[in-house]
CSV table of C-alpha atoms in Angstrom, one decimal:
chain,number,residue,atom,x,y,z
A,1,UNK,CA,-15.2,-18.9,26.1
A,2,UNK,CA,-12.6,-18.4,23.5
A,3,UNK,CA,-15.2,-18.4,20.8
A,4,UNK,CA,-16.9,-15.8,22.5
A,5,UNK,CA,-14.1,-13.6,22.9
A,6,UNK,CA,-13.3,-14.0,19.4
A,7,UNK,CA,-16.5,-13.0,18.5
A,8,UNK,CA,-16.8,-9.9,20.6
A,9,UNK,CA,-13.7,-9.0,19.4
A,10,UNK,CA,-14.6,-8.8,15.8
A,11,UNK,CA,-17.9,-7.4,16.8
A,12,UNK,CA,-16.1,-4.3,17.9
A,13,UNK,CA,-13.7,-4.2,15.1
A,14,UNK,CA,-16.8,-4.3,12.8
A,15,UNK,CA,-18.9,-1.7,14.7
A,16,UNK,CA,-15.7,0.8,14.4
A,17,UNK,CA,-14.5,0.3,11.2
A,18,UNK,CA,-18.9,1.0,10.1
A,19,UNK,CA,-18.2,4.3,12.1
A,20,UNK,CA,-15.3,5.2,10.7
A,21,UNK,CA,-15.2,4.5,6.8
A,22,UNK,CA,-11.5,6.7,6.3
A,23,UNK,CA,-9.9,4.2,8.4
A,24,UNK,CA,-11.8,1.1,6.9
A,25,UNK,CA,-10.5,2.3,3.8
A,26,UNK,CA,-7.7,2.3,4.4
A,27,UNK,CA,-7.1,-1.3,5.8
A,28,UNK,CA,-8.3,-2.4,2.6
A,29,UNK,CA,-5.9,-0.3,0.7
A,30,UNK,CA,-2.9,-2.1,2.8
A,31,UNK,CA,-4.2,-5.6,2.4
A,32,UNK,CA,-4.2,-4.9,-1.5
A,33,UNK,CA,-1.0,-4.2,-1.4
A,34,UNK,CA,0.6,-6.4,0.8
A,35,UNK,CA,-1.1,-8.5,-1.6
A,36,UNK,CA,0.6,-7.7,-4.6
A,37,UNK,CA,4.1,-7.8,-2.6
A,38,UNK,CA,4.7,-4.0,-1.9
A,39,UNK,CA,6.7,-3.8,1.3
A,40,UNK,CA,5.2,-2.9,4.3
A,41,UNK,CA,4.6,0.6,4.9
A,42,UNK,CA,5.3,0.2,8.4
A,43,UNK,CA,8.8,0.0,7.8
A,44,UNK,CA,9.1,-3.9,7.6
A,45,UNK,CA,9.4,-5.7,4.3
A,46,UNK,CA,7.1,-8.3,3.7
A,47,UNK,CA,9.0,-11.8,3.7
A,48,UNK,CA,8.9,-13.3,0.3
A,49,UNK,CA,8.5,-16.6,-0.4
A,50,UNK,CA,11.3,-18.3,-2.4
């Protein structure tokens, strides 16, 4: 059952990102930089590893 939540879940997340390429665009942009260690622009820093 879990699975298939998962699933569903990501199903929708897929459908509404291919409906809406703006905001798809820009989750990419924020996982590449998260990725290269800029601080979150949500107003947390990212915790660095030491």
């Amino acid at each position: 059952m879990k699975y298939i939540k998962k699933l569903r879940k990501r199903w929708q997340i897929w459908r509404f990102l291919k409906n809406h390429p703006e905001v798809a665009q820009r989750r990419d942009l924020l996982a590449i930089a998260i990725k290269q260690g800029v601080e979150n622009p949500v107003g947390r820093a990212r915790r660095r590893e030491p």
